[in-house]
Structure formats: C-alpha cells, structure tokens
C-alpha cells in the first residue's frame, strides 16, 4: 500500500498552486528515480549478499533459500537428485572462488547458488582491497598482501582438510601462489581464463599481447592510478568502463554488466607485476585444470591456448560463446565443467 497524505481542503487558488507544485515535484522525483533505477537494482544484489551470507572476515558467499517448491515441477529433478547423491561421496567438497582484477566475491553469485544446490560448499572471498574489503588499494604492493584472505583461509583449515580452488583472470596468480605455499591444502586448482604463469613469470606477462610490455604499460598506460602522486610509481589501474564492457562483457547479460559497472574497484598494480617463484616439488605437484573461454576479448583464446601448451595442466575444458566472465555469460556451462572436475578421482 502506498503512502497516503490527507489534506484539509482550502480555497481553489491555494489548491491549484499546491497541485502544480506537487506535479512538478513528482515529475522531478520520477526522473531521478528512473535515472538511478538500474544502479539501485545492481547494488541491492550486492547488499543482499553482504547482509545474508558473510562467512569469514574478508570473505563473502551467498546462501540460497530452499528450492524444494520449484523442484516439484522441475523435469530434471531426478537427475539433480542423483547428482546430489553422487557428490555426497566426494571427500573434499569445499570450493573456494577467487575473483580476478577489479572484481570481488559478488561476481560469483550465480556459481555459488548452483554449487550449493548440488550439496557442495562454496566460499567466495574478497582479495585485499577488493569487493567490500576496506583496504586502500594503493597500499597493496605484493602478491602476498593481495592474497592474504586466501592464505588465512587455508591456514585455518583442519589438518586433514583440502579445498578446490577456482581462480578467474589475474586471480590465477593467487592460485599459483597458494599451490606453492600450501600444496597439502589444495585438492585441485582450476584456472578460469586465468593467468596460469610459469616459474619466473609475472601475471601481467599473460596480458602482454593485448596491453604491450610491462615496461611500456607502466610508463604510458592511461588506466594507471598514482595513489602516491604523479612523481611516484603507479599504485593501481582501472580500465575505463565503456572499454571494459567490450573487453570483459561482450556476451554477458545487461543486468550483470550493470552490477559490474557499479561495484568494480581499481586493482593494485604491484601484485600483477611480481615474478612468481614456483617449484616442481610444490607447485608442480598440484593438480591443475584450465577452462578456456572462446569468445574472450580480454584474454584471447590464442593466448589461453599458449598458456596450456607452455604449462600443461591435467585437463583442459572449453566454453563456447563465453566472454571473459563465464560466471555471467555462461553460468550453466561453467557449472557443468566445475562439477565434472570435482568428480574426478
């Protein structure tokens, strides 16, 4: 029921003047509301996640309510039930979702819902200075600092507990860092159109074909942020929003793009410029899988193919028609692949 205002009737002149003012005020309010509608819809989703589903400090995941009423009429209900039953026998069911540059835990909201519906235990976390983490991005200078929420999560695991890591885009560097430092805690590492670097490489090197050399980028890029002043080295970067739409979201739904436009944050530049030291004994012993996105304009299919050729993982999967954000553009295809990898003995 809307708000109702009861007014005492006065003379016609006063009523006419008041009516004009009310109509003008309503018109202005309507225009402002329409202008902000898309932003409010996107932000409401993020706020809902924050309020209902924060599980760890610096991390966020979304708990989806009961879907039993829908399943009564779902023709695929039996198949889903069988899948849930088969996954109950999986020893390690925790799936940790790591976002890429500019994103946060919020970008995994569809993936979280799908994984929870089949009985898995997903957690999406904000890396330092990302999502709702309040750290100033300009103060994050190393990959260790950037990955701190993930490292703290792994350190807190029980001695016999392992997790499946999924890393998107530059978040792949955090997976590599974790594999090197906590190989005993990681059951599988899944690189989603991600920076799966080799020993001695920087995460940025993966994007060099699109962005040019690291040296040139640090000197000339218009996307750089100088948090300590123009006379000091850059501290972060943020791709212009219109350009980002074409690079990252060329196949993503409009609502998800709107969500991204109001929630993405700058990325610290230090971690992506850091060379990783990866050993055969630790990193090399991990079980790695790679998911390629075949309509990706941010990290081209050719570059992704080069990554898996130079640093072969245990398995390679491909998503047709997916842009750089399959959790938006092809969530069901991504879900099926994740479930398939989870089930590999």
Coordinates of C-alpha atoms in Angstrom, one line a residue:
X1 CA 0.0 0.0 0.0
X2 CA 1.4 3.4 -0.9
X3 CA 1.9 6.4 1.3
X4 CA -1.4 8.4 1.6
X5 CA -1.5 12.1 2.7
X6 CA -4.7 13.5 4.0
X7 CA -5.0 17.3 3.5
X8 CA -7.6 19.8 4.7
X9 CA -9.4 21.4 1.7
X10 CA -8.7 25.1 1.2
X11 CA -9.7 27.7 -1.4
X12 CA -9.3 26.9 -5.1
X13 CA -6.4 29.2 -5.7
X14 CA -4.3 27.6 -2.9
X15 CA -5.3 24.1 -4.1
X16 CA -4.3 24.8 -7.7
X17 CA -0.9 26.2 -6.7
X18 CA -0.2 23.3 -4.4
X19 CA -1.3 20.8 -7.1
X20 CA 1.2 22.4 -9.6
X21 CA 4.0 22.2 -7.1
X22 CA 3.1 18.6 -6.3
X23 CA 3.0 17.6 -10.0
X24 CA 6.3 19.3 -10.7
X25 CA 7.9 17.6 -7.6
X26 CA 6.6 14.2 -8.6
X27 CA 8.0 14.7 -12.2
X28 CA 11.4 15.5 -10.9
X29 CA 11.4 12.7 -8.5
X30 CA 10.3 10.3 -11.2
X31 CA 13.1 11.4 -13.5
X32 CA 15.6 11.0 -10.7
X33 CA 14.2 7.6 -9.8
X34 CA 14.4 6.3 -13.4
X35 CA 18.0 7.5 -13.7
X36 CA 19.1 5.7 -10.6
X37 CA 16.9 2.5 -11.0
X38 CA 19.5 0.4 -12.8
X39 CA 22.2 1.3 -10.2
X40 CA 19.9 0.5 -7.3
X41 CA 18.9 -2.8 -8.7
X42 CA 22.5 -3.8 -9.1
X43 CA 23.5 -2.6 -5.7
X44 CA 20.6 -4.3 -4.0
X45 CA 22.0 -7.6 -5.1
X46 CA 25.4 -6.8 -3.5
X47 CA 23.8 -5.6 -0.3
X48 CA 21.7 -8.7 -0.1
X49 CA 24.9 -10.8 -0.3
X50 CA 26.6 -8.8 2.4
X51 CA 23.7 -9.0 4.8
X52 CA 22.8 -12.7 4.4
X53 CA 26.0 -14.5 3.7
X54 CA 29.3 -13.3 5.1
X55 CA 31.1 -16.3 6.4
X56 CA 34.6 -15.3 7.0
X57 CA 36.4 -12.0 7.7
X58 CA 37.1 -10.5 4.3
X59 CA 35.1 -13.2 2.5
X60 CA 31.5 -13.4 1.3
X61 CA 29.3 -16.1 -0.1
X62 CA 25.6 -16.2 -0.8
X63 CA 23.3 -18.7 0.8
X64 CA 20.3 -19.5 -1.4
X65 CA 17.0 -20.4 0.2
X66 CA 15.1 -23.6 -0.2
X67 CA 14.3 -24.6 -3.8
X68 CA 12.0 -27.5 -2.9
X69 CA 8.9 -25.9 -4.2
X70 CA 10.4 -25.4 -7.6
X71 CA 11.8 -28.9 -7.8
X72 CA 8.3 -30.4 -7.6
X73 CA 7.7 -29.2 -11.2
X74 CA 11.3 -29.4 -12.5
X75 CA 11.5 -32.2 -15.1
X76 CA 15.2 -32.5 -14.3
X77 CA 14.6 -33.0 -10.6
X78 CA 15.6 -36.7 -10.7
X79 CA 18.9 -36.0 -12.5
X80 CA 19.7 -33.3 -9.9
X81 CA 18.8 -35.7 -7.1
X82 CA 21.2 -38.3 -8.5
X83 CA 23.9 -35.7 -8.9
X84 CA 23.5 -34.6 -5.3
X85 CA 23.7 -38.2 -4.1
X86 CA 26.8 -38.8 -6.1
X87 CA 28.5 -35.7 -4.8
X88 CA 27.8 -36.8 -1.2
X89 CA 30.6 -39.3 -1.6
X90 CA 33.1 -36.7 -2.6
X91 CA 35.7 -36.4 0.1
X92 CA 36.6 -32.7 -0.4
X93 CA 33.6 -30.6 -1.1
X94 CA 34.7 -27.1 -0.3
X95 CA 35.1 -24.9 -3.3
X96 CA 36.9 -21.6 -2.9
X97 CA 36.2 -19.0 -5.6
X98 CA 38.8 -16.3 -6.3
X99 CA 37.9 -13.3 -8.4
X100 CA 40.0 -11.5 -11.0
X101 CA 41.2 -7.9 -11.4
X102 CA 38.6 -5.3 -10.4
X103 CA 36.0 -7.9 -9.3
X104 CA 35.0 -9.2 -5.8
X105 CA 33.2 -12.1 -4.2
X106 CA 30.0 -10.7 -5.6
X107 CA 30.8 -11.8 -9.2
X108 CA 30.3 -15.5 -8.2
X109 CA 26.7 -15.1 -7.1
X110 CA 25.3 -17.5 -9.8
X111 CA 28.1 -20.0 -9.3
X112 CA 27.6 -20.1 -5.6
X113 CA 23.9 -20.7 -5.9
X114 CA 24.4 -23.6 -8.4
X115 CA 27.1 -25.3 -6.3
X116 CA 25.1 -25.1 -3.1
X117 CA 22.1 -26.6 -4.8
X118 CA 24.0 -29.8 -5.5
X119 CA 25.4 -30.0 -2.0
X120 CA 28.8 -28.5 -2.4
X121 CA 30.3 -25.9 0.0
X122 CA 31.3 -22.9 -2.0
X123 CA 33.0 -19.8 -0.5
X124 CA 33.8 -16.7 -2.4
X125 CA 36.2 -14.2 -0.9
X126 CA 37.3 -10.7 -1.5
X127 CA 41.0 -10.3 -2.0
X128 CA 42.7 -7.4 -0.2
X129 CA 41.4 -4.1 -1.4
X130 CA 38.6 -5.8 -3.4
X131 CA 34.9 -6.1 -3.1
X132 CA 33.8 -5.0 0.4
X133 CA 37.3 -5.2 1.9
X134 CA 38.1 -1.7 3.1
X135 CA 41.8 -1.8 2.5
X136 CA 43.1 1.1 0.3
X137 CA 44.1 -0.5 -3.0
X138 CA 47.0 1.9 -3.3
X139 CA 48.7 0.3 -0.2
X140 CA 48.6 -3.3 -1.6
X141 CA 52.1 -3.8 -3.2
X142 CA 52.8 -7.5 -3.1
X143 CA 51.0 -10.7 -4.2
X144 CA 51.3 -12.0 -0.6
X145 CA 49.4 -8.9 0.7
X146 CA 46.8 -9.3 -2.1
X147 CA 46.3 -13.0 -1.4
X148 CA 46.1 -12.6 2.4
X149 CA 42.4 -13.5 2.8
X150 CA 43.0 -16.8 0.8
X151 CA 46.2 -17.6 2.8
X152 CA 44.4 -17.0 6.1
X153 CA 41.6 -19.3 5.0
X154 CA 44.0 -22.1 4.1
X155 CA 45.9 -21.7 7.3
X156 CA 42.7 -22.1 9.3
X157 CA 41.7 -25.4 7.6
X158 CA 41.8 -28.6 9.7
X159 CA 44.9 -30.7 9.2
X160 CA 43.2 -33.3 7.1
X161 CA 41.0 -30.8 5.1
X162 CA 41.6 -29.8 1.5
X163 CA 39.8 -27.4 -0.8
X164 CA 39.2 -27.0 -4.5
X165 CA 40.4 -23.5 -5.7
X166 CA 38.9 -21.7 -8.7
X167 CA 40.6 -18.6 -9.9
X168 CA 39.4 -16.1 -12.5
X169 CA 41.7 -14.0 -14.7
X170 CA 44.5 -12.4 -12.7
X171 CA 43.2 -14.3 -9.7
X172 CA 45.0 -17.3 -11.2
X173 CA 48.2 -15.8 -9.8
X174 CA 46.8 -16.2 -6.3
X175 CA 46.1 -19.9 -7.1
X176 CA 49.7 -20.4 -8.2
X177 CA 51.0 -18.6 -5.1
X178 CA 48.7 -20.8 -2.9
X179 CA 49.9 -24.0 -4.7
X180 CA 53.5 -23.1 -4.0
X181 CA 52.9 -22.3 -0.3
X182 CA 50.1 -24.7 0.7
X183 CA 50.2 -27.7 -1.7
X184 CA 49.0 -30.0 1.0
X185 CA 45.8 -27.9 1.5
X186 CA 44.7 -27.9 -2.2
X187 CA 42.9 -30.8 -3.8
X188 CA 42.6 -29.2 -7.2
X189 CA 43.3 -25.8 -8.7
X190 CA 41.0 -24.7 -11.6
X191 CA 42.2 -21.7 -13.7
X192 CA 39.2 -20.0 -15.3
X193 CA 40.5 -18.0 -18.3
X194 CA 43.2 -17.1 -15.9
X195 CA 46.9 -16.2 -15.5
X196 CA 48.4 -19.6 -15.1
X197 CA 52.0 -18.5 -15.2
X198 CA 55.2 -20.5 -15.3
X199 CA 58.1 -20.1 -12.9
X200 CA 59.7 -16.6 -13.2
X201 CA 56.7 -15.1 -15.0
X202 CA 54.6 -12.1 -13.9
X203 CA 50.8 -12.3 -14.1
X204 CA 50.9 -9.2 -16.3
X205 CA 53.0 -11.1 -18.9
X206 CA 49.9 -13.1 -19.8
X207 CA 48.2 -9.9 -20.9
X208 CA 51.2 -8.5 -22.7
X209 CA 49.9 -9.4 -26.1
X210 CA 46.8 -7.2 -25.5
X211 CA 48.4 -4.5 -23.4
X212 CA 52.0 -4.4 -24.5
X213 CA 55.2 -4.9 -22.4
X214 CA 55.1 -4.4 -18.7
X215 CA 57.6 -1.6 -19.0
X216 CA 55.5 0.3 -21.6
X217 CA 52.3 -0.2 -19.7
X218 CA 53.9 1.2 -16.5
X219 CA 55.1 4.3 -18.4
X220 CA 52.3 5.0 -20.9
X221 CA 49.0 3.4 -19.9
X222 CA 46.1 5.8 -19.4
X223 CA 44.5 3.3 -17.0
X224 CA 47.1 3.7 -14.3
X225 CA 46.4 5.2 -10.8
X226 CA 49.0 7.3 -9.0
X227 CA 47.9 7.0 -5.3
X228 CA 51.1 8.5 -4.0
X229 CA 51.3 11.3 -6.6
X230 CA 52.4 11.6 -10.2
X231 CA 56.1 11.7 -9.3
X232 CA 55.9 8.2 -7.6
X233 CA 55.3 4.8 -9.3
X234 CA 51.7 3.9 -10.1
X235 CA 49.8 2.0 -7.4
X236 CA 46.8 0.6 -9.3
X237 CA 44.9 0.5 -12.5
X238 CA 41.3 0.7 -13.6
X239 CA 40.1 0.1 -17.2
X240 CA 37.6 2.7 -18.5
X241 CA 34.1 1.4 -18.1
X242 CA 33.0 1.6 -21.7
X243 CA 36.1 -0.2 -22.9
X244 CA 35.6 -2.8 -20.2
X245 CA 32.2 -3.6 -21.5
X246 CA 33.6 -4.6 -24.8
X247 CA 36.6 -6.5 -23.4
X248 CA 35.1 -8.3 -20.5
X249 CA 31.3 -8.4 -21.0
X250 CA 30.7 -8.8 -24.7
X251 CA 28.3 -11.8 -24.1
X252 CA 27.1 -11.0 -20.6
X253 CA 23.5 -10.1 -19.7
X254 CA 22.8 -6.4 -19.3
X255 CA 21.9 -6.7 -15.6
X256 CA 25.2 -8.4 -14.8
X257 CA 27.1 -5.7 -16.7
X258 CA 25.2 -3.0 -14.7
X259 CA 26.2 -4.8 -11.5
X260 CA 29.8 -4.9 -12.5
X261 CA 29.8 -1.2 -13.5
X262 CA 28.8 0.0 -10.0
X263 CA 30.8 -2.5 -8.0
X264 CA 34.2 -3.0 -9.7
X265 CA 37.2 -1.4 -8.0
X266 CA 40.7 -0.5 -9.0
X267 CA 43.3 -3.3 -9.0
X268 CA 46.7 -2.9 -7.2
X269 CA 49.4 -2.9 -9.8
X270 CA 52.2 -4.4 -7.6
X271 CA 50.9 -8.0 -7.4
X272 CA 50.4 -8.4 -11.2
X273 CA 54.0 -7.1 -11.8
X274 CA 55.6 -9.6 -9.3
X275 CA 57.5 -12.5 -10.7
X276 CA 56.4 -15.8 -9.2
X277 CA 58.9 -18.4 -7.9
X278 CA 57.3 -21.8 -8.5
X279 CA 59.0 -25.1 -7.7
X280 CA 58.4 -28.5 -9.3
X281 CA 58.2 -30.0 -5.8
X282 CA 55.4 -27.8 -4.5
X283 CA 53.6 -26.0 -7.3
X284 CA 54.5 -28.8 -9.8
X285 CA 52.9 -31.4 -7.6
X286 CA 49.5 -29.7 -7.6
X287 CA 46.5 -30.9 -9.8
X288 CA 45.8 -28.1 -12.2
X289 CA 42.9 -27.7 -14.6
X290 CA 42.2 -25.0 -17.1
X291 CA 38.9 -23.7 -18.5
X292 CA 39.2 -21.7 -21.8
X293 CA 36.6 -19.1 -22.9
X294 CA 36.3 -19.0 -26.6
X295 CA 34.7 -15.6 -27.2
X296 CA 37.1 -13.8 -24.8
X297 CA 38.3 -10.4 -25.8
X298 CA 40.3 -9.6 -22.7
X299 CA 42.4 -12.8 -22.8
X300 CA 42.2 -14.2 -26.3
X301 CA 41.6 -17.9 -27.0
X302 CA 45.1 -17.9 -28.7
X303 CA 46.7 -16.6 -25.5
X304 CA 44.9 -19.2 -23.4
X305 CA 45.9 -21.9 -25.7
X306 CA 49.5 -20.8 -25.4
X307 CA 49.3 -20.9 -21.6
X308 CA 48.1 -24.5 -21.5
X309 CA 50.7 -25.5 -24.1
X310 CA 53.6 -24.0 -22.2
X311 CA 52.5 -25.0 -18.8
X312 CA 50.3 -28.1 -19.4
X313 CA 47.6 -28.8 -16.8
X314 CA 46.0 -32.2 -16.0
X315 CA 42.8 -31.3 -18.0
X316 CA 41.6 -28.5 -20.4
X317 CA 38.0 -27.6 -20.9
X318 CA 36.4 -25.1 -23.3
X319 CA 33.2 -22.9 -23.1
X320 CA 31.9 -21.8 -26.4
X321 CA 30.3 -18.4 -26.7
X322 CA 31.7 -17.2 -23.4
X323 CA 33.3 -13.8 -22.8
X324 CA 35.9 -13.2 -20.2
X325 CA 33.2 -13.6 -17.5
X326 CA 31.6 -17.1 -17.9
X327 CA 30.0 -16.8 -14.4
X328 CA 27.8 -14.1 -16.1
X329 CA 27.6 -15.1 -19.7
X330 CA 27.7 -19.0 -19.5
X331 CA 26.9 -19.9 -15.9
X332 CA 25.4 -23.3 -16.6
X333 CA 28.2 -24.4 -18.9
X334 CA 30.7 -23.3 -16.2
X335 CA 28.8 -25.1 -13.5
X336 CA 28.8 -28.4 -15.5
X337 CA 32.5 -28.2 -16.0
X338 CA 33.2 -27.5 -12.4
X339 CA 31.1 -30.4 -11.3
X340 CA 32.9 -32.7 -13.8
X341 CA 36.3 -31.6 -12.4
X342 CA 35.1 -32.0 -8.8
X343 CA 34.1 -35.6 -9.5
X344 CA 37.5 -36.6 -11.0
X345 CA 39.1 -39.1 -8.5

